Amino acid sequence: MDAAQNLPVAVIGAGPVGLAAAAHLLERGLEPLILEAGTTAGAAIDQWRHIRLFSPWRFNLDAAAVRLLKSAGWEAPRPTALPYGGELVDNYLAPLAGLPEIASRLQTGARVVAVTRAGMDKTHTRNRDTAPFTVRVEHANGETRDHTVAAVIDASGTWSRRNPLGTSGLPAIGENTAADRISAPLPDVTGRDRAAFAGRRVLVVGAGHSAANTLTSLADLTREEPETRILWAVRGASAAKVYGGGDADGLPARGQLGGRVRRLVEAGKIELHTGFGISSLKSLDSHVTVEAADGRTLEADVVVPCTGFRPDLDILREIRLELDPAVEAPRELGPLIDPEFHSCGTVPPHGARLLAHPDKDFYIVGMKSYGRAPTFLLATGYEQVRSVVAALAGDREAADTVQLELPETGVCSTDAGSSCDIPSPATAAGPDAGCCSAPEPVLVGFPTGLSHGRSGGN
């Protein structure tokens, strides 16, 4: 950054990791330019504000962000409490974004559509490392503007790019035309989105946390709306992975969630269809017909996709990236997080060196840095940005000293569609659940009894 030290550092995304990056930049005397596509900080989390996390407050806060907040008189939440997504936004991200140091550098309604080196495309090499970056932004007022910056930290996450319902990484035939019958992931079925689900046939697709959350919420809805019918389709031959360890689970809330889903299936409240790999959707006037590869069909009024997420790499087409061919994480990081072999607890500490790309001073951090792997923890993201900012500041010793102790117990569902911090339903555990007293970061995921994060049935 020596050649462009008077320019700001672009931070794409104002979620927990993006705002943490901004806090670390400020501590290092560097100028952040925070670009958030949503109307507020934490806009993606706000979409699942009705959901409670498994991990307690103390593992969802970044140290630099907390120091900045406390200097303004902020009172930290009780460290052992399990926050709702809404509380994470209202009690942490919103106050952080509202601080003058952050607010003056935050642009909301600012969607990044491209990142490149100023004056050169991907093919140009000469003087590339010393050229600043150009970040093209579409603003909510219709204006498109280019920002010149010294470095880029992409913390834009993966929430906006869900995996398709089809079985081969492609949309099922007819999926795009049936879009009006497909809900958003993690809908608030008993609250904000109730009207779309009450008294209807709902097909939940997937075998991870998002599916379990939606299934239990739908079961709650049926108490008041008994005409609501719950269908559940998974690709694997069994839903045992979702059920988890029950009472023997190391995380009580997680065990309760899996156990409740099992009981609902056994009681006939949820109609489970295993081995159901979706090949096509046919949208009709009154409903959608979903067909499996083996010819079986299900009819539903609305489909909830709990199939995971993938990074949006289109905005980075002019950046020289090195990505793992399997999970689309940075090449050096990919083998360390591949869910075929790793769970949240077996991912080693990593920072700027493993996150680096051929384009100097460009980094992807947070959930997006994990590509298609769902084994991400907020605590991991906070350590990532601490290291990255140290590297940008020229403190290589601090950048290379990465420390993050994660337990090796538990694994994450590869169909979770989000990070290991993905929320659990409020009914799964109270704010004082016993898992909060564990000395290590609390993981979210369904134990499979495997040494890796993916079961053969996915």
C-alpha positions as a printed Julia matrix, in Angstrom:
458×3 Matrix{Float64}:
   0.0     0.0     0.0
   3.03    2.31    0.03
   2.28    3.73   -3.41
  -1.31    4.55   -2.5
  -1.12    5.27    1.2
  -3.31    8.37    0.94
  -6.18    6.4    -0.55
  -8.83    4.58    1.51
  -9.24    0.81    1.8
 -12.53   -0.4     0.36
 -14.49   -2.75    2.62
 -17.29   -4.45    0.71
 -20.11   -5.34    3.08
 -21.17   -3.91    6.44
 -21.93   -7.17    8.2
 -20.08   -8.36   11.31
 -16.81   -9.12    9.49
 -16.9    -6.03    7.29
 -17.46   -3.69   10.24
 -14.75   -5.54   12.18
 -12.37   -4.89    9.28
 -13.27   -1.21    9.43
 -12.6    -1.09   13.18
  -9.19   -2.7    12.72
  -8.33   -0.3     9.88
  -9.15    2.66   12.09
  -6.97    1.29   14.89
  -4.11    1.0    12.42
  -4.54    4.57   11.2
  -5.89    3.48    7.82
  -8.96    4.97    6.16
 -11.88    2.6     5.45
 -14.5     3.15    2.77
 -17.38    0.81    3.71
 -19.78   -0.09    0.9
 -23.02   -1.84    1.85
 -25.59   -2.91   -0.73
 -28.41   -2.97    1.82
 -30.15   -0.01    3.37
 -28.52   -0.6     6.77
 -25.51   -2.32    8.29
 -26.19   -6.0     8.85
 -28.92   -6.03    6.2
 -28.46   -9.73    5.43
 -28.65  -10.77    9.08
 -31.72   -8.6     9.47
 -33.51  -10.98    7.11
 -33.23  -13.72    9.73
 -33.61  -11.52   12.78
 -36.31  -13.86   14.13
 -33.76  -16.65   14.64
 -31.51  -17.28   17.65
 -27.86  -18.29   17.3
 -26.3   -21.29   19.0
 -23.11  -19.36   19.84
 -23.17  -16.88   22.75
 -22.41  -13.18   22.56
 -18.79  -13.48   23.62
 -17.93  -15.35   20.42
 -19.88  -13.03   18.14
 -18.03   -9.81   19.0
 -14.81   -8.54   17.44
 -12.19   -7.16   19.82
 -11.39   -3.99   17.85
 -15.09   -3.26   17.32
 -15.74   -3.72   21.05
 -12.89   -1.34   21.92
 -14.36    1.27   19.6
 -17.84    0.82   21.04
 -16.72    0.92   24.66
 -14.88    4.18   24.07
 -18.33    5.62   23.28
 -19.91    4.21   26.43
 -21.49    1.1    24.9
 -22.45   -1.65   27.32
 -21.7    -5.16   26.13
 -24.51   -7.73   26.22
 -24.31  -10.54   28.74
 -21.53  -12.71   27.29
 -23.26  -16.03   27.9
 -26.58  -15.08   26.3
 -27.54  -16.47   22.91
 -28.54  -13.54   20.67
 -31.25  -13.46   18.08
 -30.17  -12.26   14.65
 -32.14   -9.1    15.35
 -30.27   -8.55   18.59
 -26.96   -9.0    16.81
 -28.04   -6.17   14.51
 -29.78   -3.92   17.03
 -27.4    -4.28   19.98
 -24.07   -4.59   18.16
 -23.96   -3.83   14.44
 -26.3    -0.82   14.47
 -24.51    0.88   17.41
 -21.17    0.15   15.74
 -22.33    1.53   12.4
 -23.76    4.56   14.18
 -20.47    5.64   15.72
 -19.19    8.81   14.03
 -15.93    7.07   13.11
 -17.84    4.39   11.2
 -20.94    6.3    10.04
 -18.85    8.94    8.25
 -17.17    6.21    6.23
 -20.2     3.99    5.56
 -22.23    4.19    2.37
 -25.46    2.18    2.35
 -27.47    1.43   -0.76
 -24.08    1.1    -2.44
 -23.86   -2.11   -4.46
 -20.41   -3.01   -5.76
 -20.72   -4.3    -9.32
 -17.03   -4.57  -10.27
 -13.51   -4.41   -8.88
 -10.44   -3.91  -11.06
  -6.99   -2.35  -11.14
  -7.16    1.31  -12.15
  -6.44    1.7   -15.84
  -5.81   -1.97  -16.58
  -7.77   -5.15  -17.05
  -6.86   -8.65  -15.86
  -4.42   -9.22  -18.74
  -2.07   -6.34  -17.91
   0.92   -7.09  -15.68
   3.37   -4.19  -15.84
   3.22   -2.04  -12.68
   0.15   -3.97  -11.59
   1.14   -4.29   -7.93
   1.57   -0.53   -7.53
  -1.63    0.48   -9.3
  -4.6     1.39   -7.1
  -7.93   -0.38   -7.41
 -11.11    0.9    -8.99
 -14.35   -0.15   -7.29
 -17.47    0.52   -9.35
 -20.57    1.12   -7.27
 -24.23    1.45   -8.18
 -25.91    3.73   -5.65
 -29.53    3.69   -4.6
 -30.17    7.06   -6.25
 -29.35    5.55   -9.64
 -25.86    7.01   -9.85
 -22.91    4.78  -10.82
 -19.58    5.89   -9.43
 -15.99    4.66   -9.56
 -13.99    4.82   -6.32
 -10.19    4.73   -6.35
  -8.8     2.83   -3.37
  -5.48    1.46   -2.15
  -6.73   -2.01   -1.25
  -9.92   -4.07   -1.2
 -11.35   -6.29    1.54
 -14.33   -8.19    0.16
 -16.57   -9.16    3.08
 -19.78   -9.27    1.06
 -20.78  -12.76    2.22
 -22.83  -15.28    0.27
 -26.42  -14.62    1.41
 -27.49  -13.13   -1.92
 -26.42  -16.15   -3.99
 -28.19  -19.35   -2.96
 -27.41  -22.74   -4.46
 -30.0   -24.02   -6.93
 -32.51  -26.76   -6.17
 -31.14  -29.01   -8.9
 -28.84  -31.9    -8.07
 -25.82  -31.07  -10.27
 -25.06  -27.52   -9.23
 -27.43  -26.22  -11.9
 -30.97  -24.95  -11.5
 -33.54  -27.69  -11.93
 -35.38  -27.52  -15.24
 -38.12  -24.94  -14.78
 -36.66  -23.59  -11.52
 -36.19  -20.07  -12.81
 -39.71  -19.83  -14.2
 -41.1   -21.09  -10.89
 -39.35  -18.31   -8.96
 -42.63  -16.91   -7.65
 -43.26  -20.23   -5.88
 -39.82  -20.29   -4.2
 -39.36  -18.42   -0.93
 -36.25  -16.83    0.51
 -34.05  -18.99    2.77
 -34.96  -18.89    6.48
 -38.37  -17.24    6.04
 -40.17  -15.95    9.12
 -43.06  -18.37    8.71
 -44.78  -17.53   12.0
 -44.27  -13.78   11.74
 -43.39  -11.48    8.87
 -43.95  -14.1     6.14
 -46.84  -15.93    7.77
 -49.38  -15.2     5.05
 -47.27  -16.98    2.43
 -47.29  -20.24    4.42
 -50.44  -20.44    6.53
 -52.8   -23.16    5.32
 -50.58  -24.04    2.35
 -48.54  -27.03    1.19
 -44.92  -26.16    1.96
 -42.0   -28.15    0.58
 -38.72  -27.69    2.46
 -35.66  -28.82    0.48
 -32.36  -29.57    2.22
 -30.82  -31.39    5.16
 -29.13  -28.73    7.23
 -29.76  -26.06    9.83
 -31.89  -23.89    7.56
 -34.19  -26.82    6.84
 -34.45  -27.79   10.51
 -35.26  -24.21   11.51
 -37.96  -23.88    8.89
 -39.47  -27.28    9.66
 -39.84  -26.58   13.36
 -41.24  -23.11   12.69
 -43.77  -24.59   10.28
 -44.76  -27.11   12.95
 -45.42  -24.18   15.28
 -47.54  -22.56   12.58
 -49.73  -25.68   12.21
 -50.96  -25.27   15.77
 -52.89  -22.19   14.7
 -53.17  -23.06   11.02
 -53.9   -26.82   10.99
 -54.47  -26.89    7.24
 -50.78  -26.18    6.7
 -49.05  -29.27    5.28
 -45.3   -29.77    5.72
 -43.31  -31.71    3.09
 -39.58  -32.29    3.42
 -37.29  -33.51    0.64
 -33.66  -34.58    1.12
 -31.26  -36.06   -1.41
 -29.78  -38.61    0.97
 -31.22  -41.96    1.88
 -31.76  -40.86    5.49
 -32.34  -37.72    7.56
 -30.26  -39.08   10.44
 -27.66  -36.35   10.02
 -30.26  -33.7    10.73
 -31.45  -35.49   13.84
 -27.96  -35.36   15.33
 -27.03  -36.65   18.75
 -30.22  -35.81   20.61
 -29.76  -35.72   24.37
 -26.13  -36.83   23.97
 -25.24  -33.8    21.88
 -22.56  -31.57   23.38
 -24.64  -28.52   22.52
 -28.04  -28.83   24.21
 -29.81  -26.43   21.85
 -28.5   -28.3    18.85
 -29.51  -31.67   20.23
 -32.97  -30.39   21.09
 -33.45  -29.04   17.58
 -32.49  -32.3    15.88
 -34.53  -34.33   18.34
 -37.6   -32.2    17.75
 -37.37  -32.62   13.98
 -37.13  -36.4    14.44
 -40.19  -36.47   16.68
 -42.19  -34.37   14.25
 -41.37  -36.79   11.43
 -42.19  -39.83   13.55
 -45.49  -38.26   14.6
 -46.47  -37.64   10.99
 -46.41  -33.86   11.35
 -43.69  -33.68    8.69
 -43.9   -35.79    5.53
 -40.31  -36.83    4.79
 -39.18  -37.86    1.29
 -35.65  -39.26    1.15
 -33.53  -39.85   -1.93
 -35.4   -36.98   -3.58
 -32.95  -35.29   -5.96
 -34.91  -32.6    -7.78
 -34.74  -32.67  -11.59
 -37.52  -30.28  -12.58
 -40.21  -27.88  -11.42
 -43.4   -27.21  -13.33
 -45.2   -24.04  -12.35
 -48.98  -24.19  -12.63
 -51.61  -21.59  -11.9
 -52.36  -22.92   -8.42
 -49.17  -24.69   -7.39
 -45.82  -26.11   -8.47
 -45.07  -29.75   -9.29
 -41.59  -30.84   -8.2
 -40.18  -33.95   -9.86
 -37.3   -36.11   -8.63
 -34.74  -37.79  -10.86
 -36.46  -41.14  -10.24
 -39.81  -39.86  -11.47
 -41.54  -39.25   -8.12
 -43.44  -35.98   -7.87
 -44.57  -33.67   -5.09
 -47.07  -30.87   -5.33
 -46.56  -27.73   -3.26
 -47.8   -24.19   -3.01
 -44.43  -22.84   -1.92
 -40.89  -24.27   -1.88
 -38.31  -23.27    0.74
 -34.74  -23.68   -0.6
 -32.35  -24.78    2.15
 -29.63  -25.82   -0.27
 -26.7   -23.65    0.74
 -24.98  -20.66   -0.8
 -22.09  -19.85   -3.09
 -19.94  -16.73   -3.54
 -20.72  -14.07   -6.13
 -17.5   -13.98   -8.15
 -18.89  -12.0   -11.08
 -17.83   -8.69   -9.57
 -14.23   -9.95   -9.44
 -13.81  -10.95  -13.09
 -11.03   -8.37  -13.63
  -9.15   -9.36  -10.46
  -6.46  -12.01  -10.6
  -7.74  -14.68   -8.25
  -6.4   -18.06   -7.23
  -9.33  -20.19   -6.1
  -9.58  -23.76   -4.93
 -11.25  -25.67   -7.77
 -13.65  -27.47   -5.43
 -14.94  -24.98   -2.88
 -14.02  -21.65   -4.57
 -12.1   -20.42   -1.54
  -8.61  -18.91   -1.84
  -6.39  -21.69   -3.19
  -4.24  -22.06   -0.06
  -7.3   -22.06    2.2
  -9.48  -24.43    0.19
  -7.92  -27.76    1.28
  -8.06  -26.65    4.92
 -11.83  -26.07    4.91
 -13.09  -28.62    2.38
 -16.2   -30.1     4.05
 -15.32  -33.5     2.6
 -12.54  -33.6     5.2
 -13.03  -30.79    7.73
 -15.57  -29.54   10.22
 -15.58  -26.15   11.94
 -13.32  -27.4    14.71
 -10.65  -28.86   12.45
  -9.99  -25.71   10.41
  -6.57  -24.32   11.42
  -6.01  -20.63   12.18
  -5.36  -18.62    9.05
  -4.79  -15.05    8.05
  -3.44  -12.8     5.32
  -0.92  -15.26    3.86
  -3.5   -17.95    3.16
  -6.09  -15.43    2.02
  -3.81  -13.64   -0.45
  -4.45  -13.63   -4.21
  -2.11  -12.79   -7.11
  -3.46   -9.22   -7.08
  -1.57   -7.67   -4.18
  -3.64   -6.02   -1.43
  -6.86   -7.71   -2.46
  -8.49  -10.08    0.05
 -11.74  -12.02    0.34
 -12.7   -12.51    4.0
 -15.59  -13.8     6.08
 -18.17  -16.24    4.79
 -17.28  -15.45    1.18
 -13.69  -16.54    1.8
 -15.0   -20.04    2.48
 -16.6   -20.22   -0.96
 -19.09  -23.07   -0.94
 -17.89  -24.55    2.36
 -20.37  -23.91    5.21
 -17.86  -24.41    8.04
 -17.28  -20.71    8.76
 -17.34  -19.16   12.24
 -17.61  -15.45   13.04
 -14.6   -15.85   15.33
 -12.65  -17.09   12.32
 -13.66  -14.07   10.29
 -12.59  -11.68   13.02
  -9.13  -13.23   13.14
  -8.95  -13.09    9.36
  -9.51   -9.34    9.21
  -7.17   -8.64   12.13
  -4.41  -10.39   10.19
  -5.32   -8.83    6.83
  -5.36   -5.3     8.21
  -2.02   -5.89    9.93
  -0.61   -6.98    6.56
  -2.0    -3.89    4.83
  -0.43   -1.75    7.57
   2.95   -3.37    6.94
   3.04   -5.27   10.24
   3.95   -8.66    8.84
   4.78  -10.14   12.24
   1.27   -9.42   13.54
  -0.26  -10.58   10.27
   1.52  -13.91   10.48
   0.73  -14.48   14.16
  -2.7   -16.03   13.86
  -4.3   -17.58   16.91
  -7.68  -19.21   17.05
  -8.54  -22.17   19.24
 -11.54  -24.12   18.04
 -12.85  -27.34   19.54
 -12.67  -30.47   17.45
 -16.07  -31.7    18.6
 -19.12  -31.53   16.42
 -19.36  -31.02   12.69
 -21.33  -28.73   10.49
 -24.05  -29.71    8.13
 -22.94  -29.19    4.56
 -26.48  -28.34    3.54
 -26.74  -25.63    6.17
 -26.59  -22.88    3.63
 -24.71  -20.59    5.97
 -21.97  -20.44    8.52
 -21.36  -22.51   11.63
 -22.85  -19.58   13.51
 -26.12  -20.12   11.61
 -29.06  -19.6    13.9
 -31.26  -22.05   15.71
 -34.97  -21.53   16.33
 -35.91  -19.61   19.43
 -37.79  -22.6    20.71
 -34.68  -24.79   20.72
 -33.11  -23.27   23.81
 -33.44  -20.37   26.15
 -30.84  -17.6    26.45
 -29.13  -19.42   29.3
 -28.67  -22.79   27.61
 -25.9   -24.83   29.14
 -23.74  -24.7    26.03
 -22.99  -21.08   26.71
 -20.6   -21.88   29.53
 -18.21  -23.84   27.32
 -14.7   -22.33   27.2
 -14.39  -22.73   23.43
 -16.39  -21.1    20.66
 -19.72  -22.86   20.4
 -20.2   -24.59   17.09
 -23.42  -24.95   15.24
 -24.07  -28.07   13.23
 -25.44  -31.55   13.41
 -23.01  -34.25   14.59
 -22.73  -36.98   12.0
 -20.32  -39.29   13.8
 -17.87  -38.72   10.94
 -14.4   -37.21   11.1
 -15.3   -34.8     8.34
 -18.17  -32.46    7.63
 -20.05  -34.21    4.88
 -22.06  -37.39    4.99
 -22.3   -39.67    2.04
 -25.98  -38.92    1.66
 -25.68  -35.25    0.76
